[in-house]
Amino acid sequence: MSGLRLDVDFVDYLILAIYFITVLGVGFAARRAIRSSSDFFLSGRSMPAWVTGLAFVSANLGALEIIGMAANGAQYGLMTLHYYWVGAVPAMVFLGIVMMPFYYGSKVHSVPEFLRRRFNRPTHLFNALSFAVAQVLIAGVNLYALALILQALLGWPLWLSIVIGAAIVLSYITLGGLSSAIYNEVLQFFVILAGLIPITVIGLVKVGGWNGLVEKVRDTQLGDAALHTFSNTATSDNPLGANWIGIIFGLGFVLSFGYWTTNFAEVQRALSAKDMSAARRTPIIGAFPKLLIPVVTVIPGLIALVTVQGLGAEEGDLTYNNAIPLLMRDLLPNGVLGVAVTGLVASFMAGMAANVSGFNTVFTYDIWQQYIRRDRDDKHYLKVGRIATIVGVVIGIGTAFIAAGFDNIMNYIQALFSLFNAPLFATFIVGMFWKRMTPWAGFYSLVLGFLASLTLYLGYLGDVFAFNSDLEESFWGAGTAFVTAVVVAVVVTLFTRSKPEDELRGLVYGLAGPSTGVDVIVSADKVWWRNPVLLGAIAVVLAVLLYIPFW
């Protein structure tokens, strides 16, 4: 990793040290407000919308976003924009407008708990266990990326960098719970931008501005196709190796909606909001910065493609994952370099904190309390939550070494999403809109959808099934899981007994409960700038308009 060693000086270290002290200070300050398990896991449902909205998008600004999207920008060009404009914003808006009334109004602590109330305990347990596994795997991705930066910065071995990075995250989550994570995520959002904007600006100046970058990209092996989003998607003759069906259905619908609407690590931020209106606006507020984040992720990936000779190696310093660190090394002066390093460290900590806080909540409420130690006092579950935080971080250290085996961590992340999120979304959406869907239909659709995606993935690894790229496989894996889950839900429902309507009130459309009726949902949305429907429509229109110059 010697080729990535950054030439840092005292000022850079000072900036990083100030950030670490601030993060830990937030943890200690948040600790004073922790009086119950609800305070620790859901911030006492007291956060304003602008805080939860920024935390919502910041929680996603981990390794997946920074390292992964920059790697994709270098590998696939502007087709990476699909992950934002069709692969995120519509689903974030849908979550706020359609699904948050049920999450927030039903007063559940987690997504698995919603499934228990809608279906049955086997469905709940399978989802809780699979979510816990997914979160520690994804936490490993964020931790690995954080370790790469510490290794480049300090020259430490990878294992030591992983352990140190884990200790920092563990400290402030254990101290202040979700409140600490959310307030730090708001801070981290601005620190991340402060770190990435100089890379983008200085990089564009170096290559001759946007026009200069376009000309240089055309001269690479990706060619002009890297500068378009839907060009040649009628076939698979494009850098992503995917057609428009896979992009729209696999990514834009199944993977995107599966991630944003059912991933508790994100939904948890909205559940901490102070009221129904704030909860609904949380993901929609997050959608607006999401529209513009490609400027500081995808564009640096393209700059790395044209300025870093040999980028794209399967191993060593020149893998796509190192696009951002290589640009930091080549472009940034001291002082600015310290800000950029701090921004990257902040992004990985935000991502890992989201995974760990989601893991400790689901483990405590949905596994420990439901199946191991029922009816204990609140202090017991608060203690278990803190222990689960430690366990989650320790397991994340182990899974970080799994992530180290992938030259593009985005491919690994998307494979995980197609396995865990796609079948969950299918089960969830059918169960929410079809009150007749039975408890056992929920269980079997979830399990068989997961197995369908796993079969396709293993077949791809074993050369039984052929795809043009890892990402194309994840698109089709997600689609296969979704279709399988829907078909299974319908078939099993025909042969099993549905729940009585009284048990479904507030959990499905058409059966509103006392806290999910229309009057409750819209009561705080009469002011136009607080109306989730209007704000969501604006966000979706902007996403469509942004596509036009890069079609």
XYZ file of C-alpha atoms in Angstrom:
551
model
C 0.000 0.000 0.000
C 3.095 2.208 -0.096
C 1.959 3.793 -3.374
C -1.069 5.200 -1.559
C 0.825 6.685 1.386
C -0.355 10.272 1.806
C 2.126 13.045 2.470
C 0.421 14.422 5.576
C 1.848 16.977 7.982
C 1.000 18.353 11.430
C -1.925 20.475 10.199
C -3.596 17.437 8.588
C -3.235 15.372 11.760
C -4.560 18.280 13.837
C -7.727 18.537 11.710
C -8.320 14.802 12.057
C -7.703 14.901 15.826
C -10.160 17.782 16.295
C -12.790 15.783 14.440
C -12.280 12.673 16.599
C -12.505 14.748 19.781
C -15.724 16.375 18.533
C -17.297 13.014 17.670
C -16.524 11.587 21.098
C -17.765 14.802 22.710
C -21.113 14.368 20.959
C -21.236 10.810 22.308
C -20.650 11.975 25.888
C -23.213 14.778 25.523
C -25.839 12.392 24.127
C -25.221 9.940 26.959
C -26.867 12.330 29.440
C -30.192 11.979 27.595
C -30.203 8.159 27.700
C -32.697 7.181 30.399
C -34.504 4.287 28.688
C -34.112 1.759 25.894
C -36.333 3.954 23.700
C -33.870 6.831 24.173
C -30.959 4.564 23.243
C -32.534 2.852 20.210
C -34.939 5.508 18.837
C -33.778 8.819 20.393
C -37.056 8.981 22.327
C -38.835 9.861 19.019
C -37.921 13.520 19.513
C -35.796 14.598 16.514
C -36.825 17.445 14.139
C -37.246 16.643 10.425
C -34.192 18.535 9.178
C -31.942 16.590 11.583
C -33.395 13.185 10.703
C -33.409 14.093 6.992
C -29.692 14.899 6.928
C -28.944 11.869 9.103
C -30.999 9.728 6.699
C -28.819 10.602 3.713
C -25.595 10.762 5.751
C -26.167 7.220 7.051
C -25.970 6.111 3.420
C -22.817 8.162 2.759
C -20.533 5.348 3.813
C -18.159 3.194 1.825
C -21.009 2.271 -0.512
C -21.387 5.875 -1.565
C -17.894 7.339 -1.497
C -15.457 4.568 -2.372
C -18.038 2.399 -4.172
C -19.626 5.074 -6.364
C -16.282 6.620 -7.271
C -15.091 3.121 -8.234
C -18.239 2.700 -10.332
C -17.704 6.083 -11.939
C -14.255 4.977 -13.070
C -15.443 1.507 -14.146
C -18.861 2.257 -15.687
C -18.910 6.007 -16.351
C -22.071 8.105 -16.053
C -24.274 5.010 -16.015
C -23.483 5.121 -12.305
C -25.963 8.018 -12.121
C -28.750 5.415 -12.243
C -27.957 4.538 -8.627
C -29.050 8.027 -7.617
C -31.750 9.295 -9.951
C -33.737 6.118 -10.659
C -32.125 3.926 -7.991
C -32.716 6.110 -4.920
C -34.878 9.243 -5.195
C -38.200 7.639 -6.275
C -37.909 5.012 -3.518
C -37.055 7.635 -0.885
C -40.137 9.617 -1.894
C -42.301 6.468 -1.835
C -41.059 5.645 1.658
C -41.995 9.086 2.939
C -45.411 9.358 1.310
C -46.720 5.786 1.365
C -44.888 3.645 3.906
C -43.868 5.895 6.800
C -47.470 6.345 7.991
C -47.555 2.595 8.692
C -44.091 2.376 10.224
C -44.468 5.434 12.434
C -48.190 5.153 13.112
C -47.984 1.526 14.250
C -45.336 2.547 16.847
C -43.062 -0.362 15.942
C -39.410 -0.312 17.018
C -38.142 -1.968 13.821
C -39.006 -3.343 10.389
C -38.929 -6.990 11.608
C -41.421 -6.071 14.335
C -43.788 -4.759 11.650
C -43.524 -8.126 9.871
C -44.315 -9.969 13.102
C -47.497 -7.999 13.559
C -48.490 -8.267 9.891
C -47.617 -11.948 9.429
C -46.277 -14.255 12.170
C -43.303 -15.051 14.388
C -41.440 -17.319 11.902
C -41.491 -14.482 9.325
C -40.300 -12.100 12.016
C -37.456 -14.344 13.176
C -36.186 -15.073 9.657
C -36.157 -11.377 8.777
C -34.551 -10.359 12.083
C -31.754 -12.914 11.673
C -31.155 -12.120 7.980
C -31.155 -8.374 8.701
C -28.645 -8.831 11.536
C -26.354 -10.840 9.237
C -26.656 -8.282 6.435
C -25.858 -5.371 8.749
C -22.647 -6.866 10.118
C -21.568 -7.768 6.566
C -22.187 -4.210 5.356
C -20.575 -2.786 8.503
C -17.495 -4.743 7.467
C -17.505 -2.946 4.116
C -17.532 0.464 5.788
C -14.892 -0.612 8.288
C -12.640 -1.986 5.554
C -12.879 1.266 3.619
C -12.108 3.256 6.777
C -9.099 1.014 7.398
C -7.821 1.646 3.860
C -7.709 5.369 4.573
C -6.025 4.954 7.967
C -3.535 2.593 6.361
C -2.776 5.091 3.610
C -2.585 7.951 6.091
C -0.468 6.346 8.788
C 1.114 3.349 7.078
C -0.415 0.952 9.617
C -1.085 -2.672 8.680
C -4.647 -3.304 7.491
C -5.614 -5.343 10.569
C -4.526 -2.598 12.962
C -6.338 0.045 10.932
C -9.532 -2.041 11.069
C -9.328 -2.457 14.849
C -8.642 1.255 15.478
C -11.475 2.332 13.167
C -13.861 -0.041 14.917
C -12.890 1.299 18.344
C -13.743 4.875 17.345
C -17.240 3.966 16.111
C -17.827 1.679 19.086
C -17.041 4.472 21.539
C -19.662 6.984 20.485
C -22.458 4.510 19.666
C -22.061 2.738 23.019
C -22.077 6.070 24.823
C -25.015 7.843 23.228
C -26.948 5.281 21.183
C -28.964 6.463 18.181
C -28.950 10.116 19.290
C -25.161 10.108 19.196
C -25.203 8.443 15.784
C -27.753 10.898 14.346
C -26.115 14.099 15.622
C -22.736 12.848 14.438
C -24.262 11.966 11.057
C -25.466 15.552 10.631
C -21.953 16.775 11.470
C -20.457 14.138 9.193
C -22.671 15.195 6.273
C -21.003 18.617 6.157
C -17.529 17.245 6.901
C -17.907 14.737 4.047
C -18.832 17.498 1.583
C -15.957 19.660 2.825
C -13.622 16.758 2.095
C -14.943 15.757 -1.329
C -15.634 19.136 -2.929
C -11.907 20.099 -3.124
C -11.126 16.784 -4.863
C -13.791 17.491 -7.478
C -12.883 21.146 -8.036
C -9.094 20.682 -8.194
C -9.525 17.569 -10.335
C -11.714 19.391 -12.857
C -9.225 22.257 -13.034
C -6.433 19.771 -13.728
C -8.252 18.104 -16.640
C -9.450 21.362 -18.230
C -12.925 21.664 -16.766
C -15.982 19.635 -17.683
C -15.306 19.855 -21.435
C -11.736 18.729 -20.930
C -12.905 15.790 -18.826
C -15.417 14.767 -21.511
C -12.748 14.759 -24.213
C -10.334 12.742 -22.095
C -13.003 10.176 -21.143
C -13.765 9.648 -24.847
C -10.108 8.687 -25.329
C -10.274 5.929 -22.677
C -11.297 2.330 -23.249
C -14.830 3.180 -22.090
C -15.169 5.740 -24.874
C -18.201 7.943 -25.500
C -20.522 5.346 -23.941
C -19.204 6.361 -20.503
C -20.797 9.804 -20.962
C -24.395 8.609 -21.347
C -26.955 6.946 -19.100
C -29.413 5.171 -21.414
C -27.341 4.928 -24.608
C -27.297 1.356 -26.001
C -29.470 0.019 -23.187
C -31.872 -1.557 -25.694
C -29.102 -4.169 -25.789
C -26.366 -4.779 -23.235
C -23.667 -3.077 -25.311
C -22.710 -0.485 -22.710
C -20.148 -0.150 -19.898
C -22.585 -1.493 -17.298
C -23.456 -4.519 -19.455
C -27.136 -4.090 -18.571
C -30.267 -3.346 -20.587
C -32.986 -0.889 -19.656
C -35.229 -3.616 -18.225
C -32.569 -4.604 -15.698
C -31.883 -0.945 -14.886
C -35.515 0.128 -14.454
C -36.981 -3.042 -12.936
C -33.983 -4.647 -11.231
C -32.269 -1.487 -9.940
C -34.913 1.237 -10.107
C -37.722 -0.837 -8.617
C -36.649 -3.992 -6.783
C -33.164 -3.126 -5.477
C -33.909 0.538 -4.865
C -37.309 0.173 -3.224
C -36.085 -2.916 -1.385
C -33.199 -0.982 0.123
C -34.750 2.376 0.915
C -38.176 1.230 2.117
C -37.305 -1.872 4.158
C -33.719 -1.348 5.318
C -34.081 -0.599 8.998
C -30.668 1.087 9.180
C -32.290 3.896 7.137
C -35.891 3.659 8.375
C -34.641 3.933 11.971
C -33.701 7.583 11.369
C -37.264 8.427 10.347
C -38.697 6.493 13.320
C -36.750 8.813 15.635
C -38.608 11.886 14.282
C -40.764 13.920 16.660
C -44.111 13.425 14.878
C -45.793 11.848 11.842
C -45.135 14.829 9.564
C -41.428 14.923 10.447
C -41.166 11.150 9.924
C -42.730 11.384 6.443
C -40.525 14.307 5.418
C -37.319 12.638 6.645
C -36.503 10.553 3.522
C -37.853 13.265 1.195
C -35.587 15.919 2.722
C -32.735 13.430 2.226
C -33.681 13.035 -1.452
C -32.677 16.590 -2.372
C -28.958 16.343 -1.452
C -29.021 12.784 -2.896
C -29.751 14.310 -6.323
C -26.455 16.220 -6.294
C -24.103 13.842 -4.475
C -22.884 12.340 -7.821
C -20.980 15.608 -8.333
C -18.568 14.601 -5.549
C -18.543 10.831 -6.150
C -19.097 9.910 -9.814
C -17.184 12.848 -11.294
C -14.068 12.134 -9.170
C -14.291 8.548 -10.446
C -14.115 9.830 -14.034
C -11.250 12.176 -13.109
C -9.356 9.213 -11.647
C -10.036 7.222 -14.832
C -8.297 9.824 -17.000
C -5.525 10.920 -14.625
C -4.395 7.747 -12.826
C -2.398 5.537 -15.172
C -3.265 1.846 -14.902
C -6.399 2.308 -12.796
C -8.556 -0.821 -12.879
C -6.064 -3.470 -11.788
C -7.500 -6.533 -10.056
C -5.206 -6.119 -7.053
C -2.675 -3.703 -5.574
C -2.874 0.079 -5.324
C -4.609 0.605 -8.679
C -7.927 -1.145 -8.040
C -11.052 0.906 -8.704
C -11.717 1.054 -4.952
C -8.694 3.333 -4.573
C -9.888 6.014 -7.016
C -10.590 8.590 -4.275
C -7.435 7.938 -2.178
C -5.285 8.133 -5.326
C -6.806 11.499 -6.238
C -6.206 12.745 -2.710
C -2.560 11.736 -3.005
C -2.108 13.357 -6.409
C -4.200 16.535 -6.152
C -4.514 17.934 -2.639
C -2.086 20.212 -0.745
C -1.551 19.866 2.990
C -4.362 21.314 5.065
C -6.874 20.559 2.332
C -5.596 16.979 2.447
C -6.422 16.843 6.154
C -9.981 18.005 5.477
C -10.386 15.371 2.740
C -9.038 12.570 4.947
C -11.341 13.687 7.736
C -14.280 13.725 5.302
C -13.585 10.170 4.197
C -13.153 8.949 7.751
C -16.452 10.659 8.621
C -18.259 8.947 5.752
C -17.145 5.466 6.745
C -17.961 6.113 10.393
C -21.447 7.334 9.411
C -22.089 4.230 7.345
C -20.818 1.825 9.966
C -22.673 3.627 12.760
C -25.935 3.207 10.807
C -25.292 -0.516 10.412
C -24.339 -1.020 14.055
C -27.252 1.014 15.468
C -29.649 -0.959 13.248
C -28.052 -4.231 14.341
C -28.208 -3.498 18.079
C -31.873 -2.453 17.886
C -33.031 -5.506 15.924
C -30.937 -7.894 18.023
C -32.265 -6.480 21.287
C -35.941 -5.937 20.445
C -36.520 -8.628 17.820
C -34.255 -11.487 18.862
C -33.280 -11.159 22.527
C -36.527 -9.726 23.897
C -38.812 -11.886 21.736
C -37.061 -15.258 21.817
C -34.459 -15.354 24.601
C -35.362 -13.142 27.592
C -38.937 -11.894 27.643
C -40.562 -9.556 30.188
C -37.395 -8.143 31.727
C -37.166 -4.561 32.961
C -36.115 -1.749 30.638
C -32.621 -1.440 32.150
C -31.930 -5.036 31.143
C -32.660 -4.309 27.473
C -30.641 -1.098 27.568
C -27.667 -3.102 28.852
C -28.205 -5.781 26.191
C -28.297 -3.054 23.535
C -24.893 -1.742 24.605
C -23.447 -5.271 24.649
C -24.964 -5.934 21.202
C -23.202 -2.797 19.957
C -19.857 -4.248 21.044
C -20.676 -7.646 19.515
C -21.771 -6.038 16.230
C -18.535 -4.080 15.940
C -16.416 -7.154 16.739
C -18.209 -9.201 14.065
C -17.808 -6.233 11.696
C -14.053 -6.485 12.193
C -14.223 -10.058 10.898
C -16.466 -9.239 7.935
C -14.142 -6.374 6.957
C -11.686 -9.014 5.766
C -14.412 -10.496 3.515
C -14.872 -7.069 1.894
C -11.108 -6.884 1.363
C -11.434 -9.724 -1.155
C -13.423 -7.606 -3.649
C -11.717 -5.195 -6.063
C -14.980 -3.164 -6.322
C -16.959 -3.197 -3.082
C -20.069 -1.895 -4.865
C -20.384 -5.264 -6.610
C -20.296 -6.986 -3.209
C -22.832 -4.582 -1.699
C -25.290 -5.006 -4.580
C -25.037 -8.791 -4.296
C -25.998 -8.502 -0.607
C -28.938 -6.238 -1.443
C -30.262 -8.639 -4.089
C -30.147 -11.461 -1.523
C -31.613 -9.729 1.516
C -33.565 -6.637 0.453
C -35.285 -7.711 -2.771
C -37.374 -10.607 -1.351
C -38.168 -8.571 1.762
C -39.536 -5.728 -0.343
C -41.764 -8.113 -2.330
C -43.177 -9.697 0.830
C -43.611 -6.305 2.427
C -45.332 -4.539 -0.461
C -47.760 -7.379 -1.218
C -48.637 -7.734 2.454
C -49.203 -3.999 2.825
C -51.564 -3.665 -0.137
C -53.290 -7.083 -0.058
C -55.006 -7.691 3.253
C -55.854 -11.282 2.323
C -52.167 -12.316 2.194
C -51.691 -14.917 4.919
C -49.047 -15.207 7.662
C -47.505 -18.316 6.106
C -47.484 -16.652 2.682
C -45.291 -13.987 4.272
C -42.864 -16.557 5.624
C -42.513 -18.707 2.510
C -42.324 -15.753 0.104
C -39.473 -14.288 2.134
C -37.518 -17.548 2.413
C -38.015 -18.778 -1.179
C -37.323 -15.326 -2.628
C -34.002 -15.296 -0.763
C -33.168 -18.829 -1.977
C -34.015 -17.911 -5.594
C -31.577 -14.982 -5.536
C -28.927 -17.084 -3.763
C -29.256 -19.839 -6.373
C -28.733 -17.371 -9.212
C -25.718 -15.804 -7.460
C -24.045 -19.143 -6.733
C -24.768 -20.258 -10.289
C -23.096 -17.103 -11.596
C -20.033 -17.696 -9.424
C -19.914 -21.305 -10.671
C -20.266 -20.242 -14.346
C -23.636 -21.981 -14.633
C -25.292 -18.650 -15.506
C -23.584 -15.991 -17.643
C -23.955 -12.231 -17.126
C -22.026 -9.299 -18.577
C -20.969 -7.976 -15.175
C -21.378 -8.544 -11.454
C -23.835 -5.676 -11.328
C -25.997 -7.111 -14.088
C -26.215 -10.334 -12.067
C -27.359 -8.372 -9.013
C -30.075 -6.649 -11.084
C -31.422 -9.978 -12.328
C -30.909 -11.624 -8.944
C -33.057 -8.922 -7.382
C -35.709 -9.296 -10.069
C -35.754 -13.083 -9.664
C -36.132 -12.791 -5.885
C -38.970 -10.285 -6.259
C -40.963 -12.289 -8.815
C -40.449 -15.528 -6.870
C -41.625 -13.924 -3.624
C -44.734 -12.431 -5.248
C -45.728 -15.706 -6.933
C -45.157 -17.679 -3.734
C -47.193 -15.136 -1.743
C -50.168 -15.547 -4.066
C -49.997 -19.356 -4.254
C -49.554 -19.944 -0.507
C -52.345 -17.464 0.293
C -54.782 -19.603 -1.750
C -54.157 -22.568 0.556
C -53.746 -20.986 4.002
C -55.856 -18.920 6.417
C -55.729 -15.114 6.526
C -55.615 -13.030 9.695
C -58.832 -11.421 10.986
C -59.216 -7.798 9.911
C -59.099 -6.555 13.512
C -55.487 -7.809 13.804
C -54.481 -5.959 10.632
C -55.740 -2.465 11.444
C -53.016 0.112 10.979
C -50.839 -2.431 9.135
C -52.437 -2.653 5.665
C -54.082 -0.238 3.239
C -57.828 -0.017 3.606
C -57.759 -0.863 7.318
C -56.622 2.313 9.059
C -55.876 2.214 12.760
C -56.287 5.070 15.269
C -52.840 6.484 14.435
C -52.776 5.785 10.670
C -56.002 7.431 9.524
C -55.950 10.154 6.879
C -56.782 12.886 9.395
C -53.747 11.974 11.522
C -51.394 11.661 8.547
C -52.188 15.017 6.915
C -52.894 17.050 10.061
C -49.437 18.625 10.156
C -48.944 18.911 6.382
C -51.216 21.850 5.578
C -48.333 24.305 5.156
C -47.147 23.781 1.574
C -43.435 23.580 2.349
C -44.105 20.792 4.851
C -46.292 18.762 2.506
C -44.541 15.437 1.745
C -46.507 14.867 -1.479
C -45.523 18.238 -2.954
C -41.892 17.966 -1.799
C -41.673 14.403 -3.131
C -43.098 15.376 -6.509
C -40.501 18.155 -6.822
C -37.684 15.714 -6.031
C -38.859 13.176 -8.655
C -39.281 15.862 -11.336
C -35.761 17.130 -10.635
C -34.408 13.568 -10.977
C -36.030 13.276 -14.431
C -34.745 16.696 -15.530
C -31.192 15.888 -14.447
C -31.174 12.874 -16.771
C -31.807 14.969 -19.898
C -28.255 16.334 -20.473
C -26.739 12.855 -20.033
C -29.327 10.722 -21.810
